[in-house]
XYZ file of C-alpha atoms in Angstrom:
463
model
C 37.950 151.075 77.795
C 40.661 149.310 76.267
C 43.402 150.638 78.445
C 41.407 149.769 81.403
C 41.133 146.247 80.084
C 44.913 146.059 79.598
C 45.485 147.216 82.981
C 43.329 144.668 84.303
C 45.168 142.082 82.646
C 48.528 143.297 83.779
C 47.357 143.329 87.198
C 46.375 139.552 86.779
C 49.653 138.737 85.049
C 51.536 140.486 88.086
C 49.132 138.443 90.580
C 49.956 134.965 88.437
C 53.887 135.852 88.705
C 53.815 136.636 92.594
C 51.771 133.387 93.307
C 54.311 131.238 91.068
C 57.152 133.125 92.990
C 55.402 132.006 96.539
C 55.089 128.514 95.401
C 58.528 128.441 94.426
C 59.734 129.631 97.650
C 57.274 127.526 99.596
C 58.512 124.458 97.275
C 61.917 124.720 98.047
C 61.413 125.875 101.490
C 59.716 122.397 102.566
C 62.566 120.638 100.606
C 65.424 122.535 102.661
C 63.097 122.012 105.882
C 62.981 118.196 105.114
C 66.923 118.134 105.583
C 66.740 120.491 108.418
C 64.341 118.280 110.278
C 66.440 115.107 109.291
C 68.258 115.382 112.916
C 65.183 116.074 115.171
C 63.039 113.182 113.227
C 65.887 110.888 113.854
C 66.257 112.038 117.715
C 62.612 111.014 117.626
C 63.265 107.408 116.419
C 66.148 106.797 119.246
C 63.359 108.073 121.705
C 61.202 105.929 120.623
C 63.487 102.996 121.187
C 64.419 103.956 124.313
C 60.255 104.175 125.701
C 60.284 100.708 124.194
C 63.278 99.391 126.056
C 61.941 101.056 129.630
C 58.635 98.978 129.005
C 61.022 95.814 129.335
C 60.648 93.880 132.544
C 63.843 94.174 134.616
C 64.904 90.879 133.738
C 64.865 91.570 130.265
C 66.701 94.982 130.608
C 69.553 93.424 132.215
C 69.655 90.872 129.334
C 69.878 93.781 127.084
C 71.878 96.167 129.227
C 73.926 97.154 126.204
C 71.039 98.706 124.308
C 71.396 102.335 126.164
C 74.799 102.538 124.949
C 73.775 101.583 121.497
C 71.164 104.449 121.550
C 73.997 107.229 122.604
C 75.749 105.679 119.681
C 73.061 106.199 117.319
C 72.734 109.921 118.499
C 76.330 110.495 117.661
C 75.997 108.829 114.298
C 72.819 111.237 113.711
C 74.999 114.104 114.329
C 77.764 113.435 112.194
C 74.951 112.807 109.361
C 73.606 116.178 110.281
C 76.786 117.764 109.663
C 77.245 116.722 106.462
C 73.751 117.532 105.761
C 74.089 121.168 106.892
C 77.575 121.810 105.280
C 75.854 120.544 101.776
C 73.253 123.067 102.568
C 75.332 126.014 103.337
C 76.872 125.260 99.798
C 73.591 125.406 97.993
C 72.579 129.028 96.700
C 68.852 129.675 96.417
C 67.626 131.634 93.562
C 64.946 133.087 95.317
C 64.349 135.312 98.309
C 63.860 132.799 100.835
C 62.484 135.271 103.660
C 59.650 136.173 101.441
C 55.865 136.101 102.992
C 54.434 132.815 101.405
C 51.165 133.374 103.170
C 50.233 135.176 99.657
C 50.646 131.399 98.347
C 47.661 129.938 100.874
C 45.454 133.126 100.260
C 45.646 132.788 96.396
C 45.596 129.095 96.289
C 42.262 129.365 98.260
C 40.865 132.359 96.091
C 41.776 130.012 92.723
C 39.913 127.278 93.961
C 37.050 129.034 94.663
C 37.407 131.018 91.307
C 37.876 127.513 89.305
C 41.214 128.899 88.042
C 44.029 127.095 86.288
C 45.977 126.979 89.350
C 44.098 123.622 90.733
C 44.228 119.952 90.732
C 48.088 119.206 89.801
C 51.095 119.518 91.989
C 53.830 122.139 92.469
C 56.771 122.563 90.221
C 59.558 124.954 91.823
C 62.382 126.336 90.276
C 66.007 126.822 91.620
C 69.594 127.986 90.678
C 72.569 125.996 91.215
C 75.953 127.663 91.475
C 79.425 126.431 91.353
C 81.799 127.314 94.078
C 82.935 130.556 91.836
C 79.482 131.683 90.704
C 80.297 130.303 87.208
C 78.002 127.679 86.788
C 74.501 128.399 86.967
C 71.328 126.137 86.345
C 67.676 126.496 86.601
C 66.222 123.487 88.168
C 62.235 122.140 88.420
C 61.908 121.140 91.893
C 60.047 118.097 93.235
C 56.118 118.044 93.644
C 56.062 119.226 97.125
C 53.509 121.453 97.772
C 50.778 120.471 99.689
C 47.883 122.521 98.480
C 48.430 120.654 95.284
C 48.716 123.769 92.519
C 50.603 123.655 89.637
C 52.425 126.621 87.368
C 54.748 126.265 84.488
C 58.568 127.520 84.598
C 59.344 130.420 82.423
C 60.949 128.988 79.099
C 64.121 130.551 79.861
C 64.602 128.647 82.965
C 63.822 125.533 80.851
C 67.721 124.393 80.050
C 70.659 126.249 82.015
C 73.641 124.320 83.199
C 76.034 124.131 86.156
C 79.810 123.430 85.836
C 80.618 120.548 87.692
C 83.996 120.900 88.047
C 84.856 123.948 90.330
C 85.728 123.350 93.787
C 84.955 125.122 96.801
C 87.994 127.054 99.170
C 87.836 125.262 102.459
C 90.759 122.751 103.170
C 89.409 119.442 104.192
C 92.560 118.954 106.180
C 91.157 121.976 108.401
C 87.847 120.310 109.062
C 86.815 118.706 111.944
C 83.677 117.062 111.491
C 82.803 116.317 115.019
C 83.033 120.039 116.029
C 79.335 121.062 115.890
C 76.568 121.395 118.180
C 73.103 121.204 117.658
C 71.143 124.427 118.736
C 67.292 123.910 118.135
C 67.651 120.072 116.743
C 67.766 121.515 113.161
C 70.680 123.815 112.424
C 74.206 123.335 113.548
C 77.874 125.322 113.465
C 80.736 124.091 112.536
C 84.557 124.866 113.116
C 88.085 124.391 111.784
C 90.516 123.240 113.507
C 91.628 126.750 114.602
C 88.443 127.694 116.261
C 87.332 129.755 113.242
C 84.084 128.982 111.735
C 84.152 126.993 108.128
C 81.326 129.066 106.661
C 78.858 131.525 107.908
C 75.159 129.902 107.917
C 72.983 131.700 105.330
C 70.063 133.844 106.441
C 67.861 131.578 104.634
C 68.663 128.846 106.991
C 67.214 130.604 110.107
C 65.138 128.308 111.958
C 62.418 130.831 111.787
C 61.916 130.104 108.265
C 61.714 126.511 108.110
C 58.368 124.421 107.716
C 56.958 121.799 109.813
C 57.175 119.062 106.936
C 55.609 115.446 107.258
C 57.915 112.313 107.967
C 57.518 111.074 104.701
C 59.726 114.134 103.401
C 62.263 113.307 105.997
C 62.241 109.935 104.664
C 63.530 111.185 101.307
C 66.188 112.589 102.958
C 67.644 109.571 104.412
C 66.755 107.762 101.269
C 69.521 110.182 99.706
C 71.828 108.975 102.710
C 71.621 105.889 101.511
C 71.842 106.521 97.880
C 74.932 108.137 98.161
C 76.858 104.800 98.979
C 75.387 103.383 95.574
C 76.759 106.514 93.385
C 79.700 108.223 95.927
C 81.457 105.000 98.154
C 83.492 102.325 97.497
C 81.001 100.174 98.869
C 78.630 100.856 96.091
C 81.168 99.652 93.395
C 79.384 96.257 92.954
C 76.111 97.525 92.511
C 77.624 100.401 90.257
C 79.309 97.802 88.120
C 76.135 95.900 87.789
C 74.384 98.775 86.281
C 77.298 101.195 85.128
C 79.329 98.844 83.528
C 77.533 97.257 80.878
C 76.250 100.829 79.770
C 80.020 102.430 79.585
C 81.133 99.247 77.591
C 78.374 99.588 75.148
C 79.343 103.395 74.478
C 83.019 102.323 74.282
C 82.425 99.901 71.415
C 79.559 102.150 69.651
C 82.059 105.027 69.369
C 85.246 103.474 69.341
C 86.898 106.450 67.634
C 86.056 109.216 69.605
C 87.582 112.349 68.933
C 88.928 114.516 71.849
C 88.596 117.785 69.456
C 84.797 116.907 68.948
C 83.438 114.254 71.570
C 80.266 112.455 70.760
C 77.514 114.054 73.053
C 75.578 111.788 75.601
C 72.352 112.797 77.668
C 71.515 110.869 80.676
C 67.778 111.649 82.185
C 67.352 110.877 85.417
C 71.128 110.918 86.400
C 70.329 111.279 90.383
C 73.298 111.812 92.277
C 75.453 112.187 88.962
C 77.914 109.337 89.095
C 76.981 107.686 85.704
C 77.028 110.948 84.094
C 80.308 111.577 85.244
C 81.658 108.104 84.231
C 80.472 108.783 80.614
C 82.127 111.656 80.799
C 85.464 110.144 81.798
C 85.643 107.722 78.808
C 85.471 110.630 76.350
C 81.883 111.936 76.115
C 80.307 115.545 76.288
C 77.823 114.222 78.880
C 75.136 116.124 80.372
C 72.997 114.495 83.374
C 69.553 115.507 83.738
C 67.700 115.628 87.209
C 64.174 116.248 88.368
C 64.595 115.796 92.042
C 65.305 118.983 94.092
C 66.732 116.591 96.912
C 69.183 114.688 94.476
C 70.223 118.318 92.953
C 71.202 119.646 95.881
C 73.452 116.815 96.900
C 74.854 116.217 93.501
C 75.738 119.680 93.334
C 77.480 119.531 96.766
C 79.633 116.358 95.912
C 80.392 117.357 92.276
C 81.496 121.055 93.006
C 82.307 121.317 96.505
C 84.005 118.565 97.656
C 88.065 118.909 98.006
C 89.632 115.519 98.079
C 88.213 111.577 97.840
C 87.014 110.091 101.263
C 86.569 113.785 102.526
C 83.233 113.291 104.431
C 82.162 110.368 106.427
C 78.281 109.138 106.990
C 76.322 106.474 108.681
C 73.763 105.696 106.236
C 72.726 102.406 108.014
C 71.569 103.556 111.247
C 67.979 104.192 110.710
C 66.865 100.689 110.353
C 67.095 97.687 112.870
C 65.724 95.438 110.562
C 67.951 92.465 109.434
C 71.251 93.474 110.966
C 73.402 90.928 111.426
C 75.335 93.061 114.418
C 75.644 96.417 115.539
C 78.816 96.693 114.220
C 77.161 96.559 110.637
C 74.518 99.235 111.567
C 76.983 101.682 112.657
C 79.325 100.939 109.492
C 80.851 104.518 108.585
C 81.192 105.195 104.785
C 83.828 107.384 103.268
C 82.613 109.703 100.647
C 83.165 110.436 97.459
C 85.550 107.427 96.525
C 86.652 109.790 93.793
C 87.405 113.259 93.607
C 84.973 114.478 90.752
C 87.445 117.311 89.803
C 90.340 115.004 89.576
C 88.655 112.277 87.808
C 89.493 113.225 84.295
C 86.278 114.018 82.834
C 85.703 115.442 79.388
C 85.370 119.318 78.951
C 81.523 120.278 78.768
C 80.432 117.634 81.482
C 77.243 119.251 82.896
C 74.076 118.716 85.275
C 70.812 119.983 83.702
C 67.830 120.222 86.270
C 64.135 120.211 85.321
C 61.666 117.598 83.863
C 62.755 115.877 81.216
C 59.705 116.213 79.222
C 59.600 120.131 79.667
C 63.381 120.633 79.202
C 63.767 118.260 76.301
C 60.647 119.285 74.228
C 62.048 122.062 73.352
C 62.823 122.516 69.569
C 66.722 123.436 70.354
C 67.119 120.165 71.175
C 65.800 118.051 67.952
C 68.593 116.150 66.663
C 71.183 117.496 69.466
C 72.388 114.357 71.131
C 74.681 111.487 69.578
C 73.474 109.097 72.446
C 70.826 108.699 75.233
C 71.749 106.687 78.162
C 68.370 105.743 80.571
C 69.093 103.926 83.532
C 66.387 102.883 85.910
C 64.430 105.873 84.543
C 61.756 104.882 81.759
C 59.391 103.291 84.377
C 59.313 107.120 85.957
C 57.088 108.249 83.316
C 53.719 109.196 83.451
C 53.474 108.608 79.976
C 56.186 106.129 78.670
C 55.281 106.695 74.942
C 56.104 110.275 75.494
C 59.449 109.507 77.014
C 60.276 106.999 74.096
C 58.864 109.815 71.475
C 61.002 112.450 72.739
C 64.150 110.323 73.058
C 63.478 109.671 69.190
C 63.498 113.269 68.720
C 66.456 114.373 70.222
C 68.513 111.964 68.707
C 70.806 112.515 65.585
C 70.058 110.368 62.793
C 71.919 106.951 63.419
C 72.325 107.788 66.773
C 72.069 105.351 69.998
C 69.643 105.042 72.770
C 70.709 102.414 75.772
C 68.307 101.486 78.348
C 68.661 99.388 81.292
C 66.092 99.079 83.947
C 63.092 97.262 85.050
C 59.230 98.243 84.123
C 58.205 98.851 87.974
C 56.022 101.850 86.965
C 56.293 104.558 89.933
C 52.762 105.847 89.786
C 51.171 102.343 89.481
C 50.119 102.324 93.086
C 49.155 105.887 93.291
C 45.811 106.371 94.592
C 44.106 109.342 95.377
C 41.854 111.986 94.093
C 44.069 113.298 91.497
C 44.045 110.178 89.751
C 47.356 110.490 88.182
C 47.979 109.073 84.728
C 50.009 106.114 84.574
C 50.841 104.244 81.202
C 51.920 100.674 82.039
C 53.320 98.606 79.152
C 54.591 95.317 78.978
C 58.039 95.091 77.631
C 56.688 93.619 74.179
C 54.350 97.228 73.933
C 57.795 98.986 74.636
C 59.330 97.397 71.892
C 56.492 98.105 69.580
C 56.244 102.009 70.531
C 60.200 102.119 69.992
C 59.925 100.696 66.534
C 57.131 102.592 65.832
C 59.312 106.196 66.506
C 61.961 104.568 63.839
C 64.443 102.535 66.542
C 65.933 99.320 65.571
C 67.081 96.917 68.627
C 70.605 96.034 68.317
C 70.814 94.157 71.577
C 68.558 92.785 74.045
C 69.835 90.994 77.285
C 67.863 90.085 80.444
C 70.023 90.375 83.804
C 69.770 89.389 87.180
C 69.762 92.496 88.484
C 66.599 93.297 90.452
C 64.482 92.167 87.341
C 66.209 94.771 85.238
C 66.201 94.584 81.364
C 69.136 95.906 79.104
C 68.602 97.104 75.566
C 70.637 99.001 72.966
C 68.583 100.696 70.416
C 69.681 102.598 67.278
C 67.509 105.417 65.481
């Protein structure tokens, strides 16, 4: 009888593990599909503009006779952006068999809902591995909440904290690459060639169009947002905005750690690292810095820029083409942006610079993180919490005695306006309450400053 019970337990555990893998595959496939659906969705926007133009009276058409050529230029810019996206995806190495049949996911979810199992009521967290170009640096990361059937699983503990080396680069020479030599197949996949006609890199099987999912436009909007965010972190045009946010942090770190030792540099953690520029800059001034990011959209892009760019200004993108509002002229909308403005592998970073993917709470609640960090930097991060008290508690726990927490950013709580049957938790505190919570967990405020920067606040605390 005991053996039969054990067999049933083993079968349940095996079924649960298969479901988790299926959910991970589906989550990652949806994010990849969002990237691959970018050209199709962008093309539909152009077609909508063309349809609107055709509805104009003839006299108005003649007055705006330049618009058809503008629409063609938009298409050309979309292709340039799509080329960058597809090369980025080809550099990505999924940790899972992306060809798996994910019907199991749908069937099991329906069964779990009927049985009121533990896999109901929340959003999916997927996991993936990011590799550097030579395969040495490995990271397991937790993906965005992307599964439409709203099921949850916890990543295995051994996936909580792995890193990828951000200083290894790929093998294709930028001088050989011709960005404009690519052709759309079905609107979602592209091939690229070098100047001698050779293919730059083969297209992985998991990018086969048959494996793509139809995703809602809100997912594609995240891709457009990534393209715009690249400007802030990795283009010369974003320097002014970066300086507003990053300079006060870098100056504070420099002043707080004036005698940094190259043999034993101080350690700094940057939760919510986004596309990785702030973490890179902290590493450049003599810190062993680790960026932490939850979003797969961000992680795929940051891994490509940090690991696979060959030189500065290697790529050209057109981030402003998706909005016709508030443009002074068409030339502003078509302005090309060259990225990255610095070559990460040549930026003079401190050895040990890394990026860790995963949910901040899950990763840094691990006992191994207690007292591990000399400093924590949060930049536009605190208000991403469901429970801001939990964030502050974890930060206090992972800092060494006498260590420093530097925060910059607003309190525009991300989940404040979330409405739905899930009723997501959102603890929304005033700045005075945030201060009180920080004091409770042993912090002492050393600097508090208000800056004219999108309603952001800057403050420095010591543990």
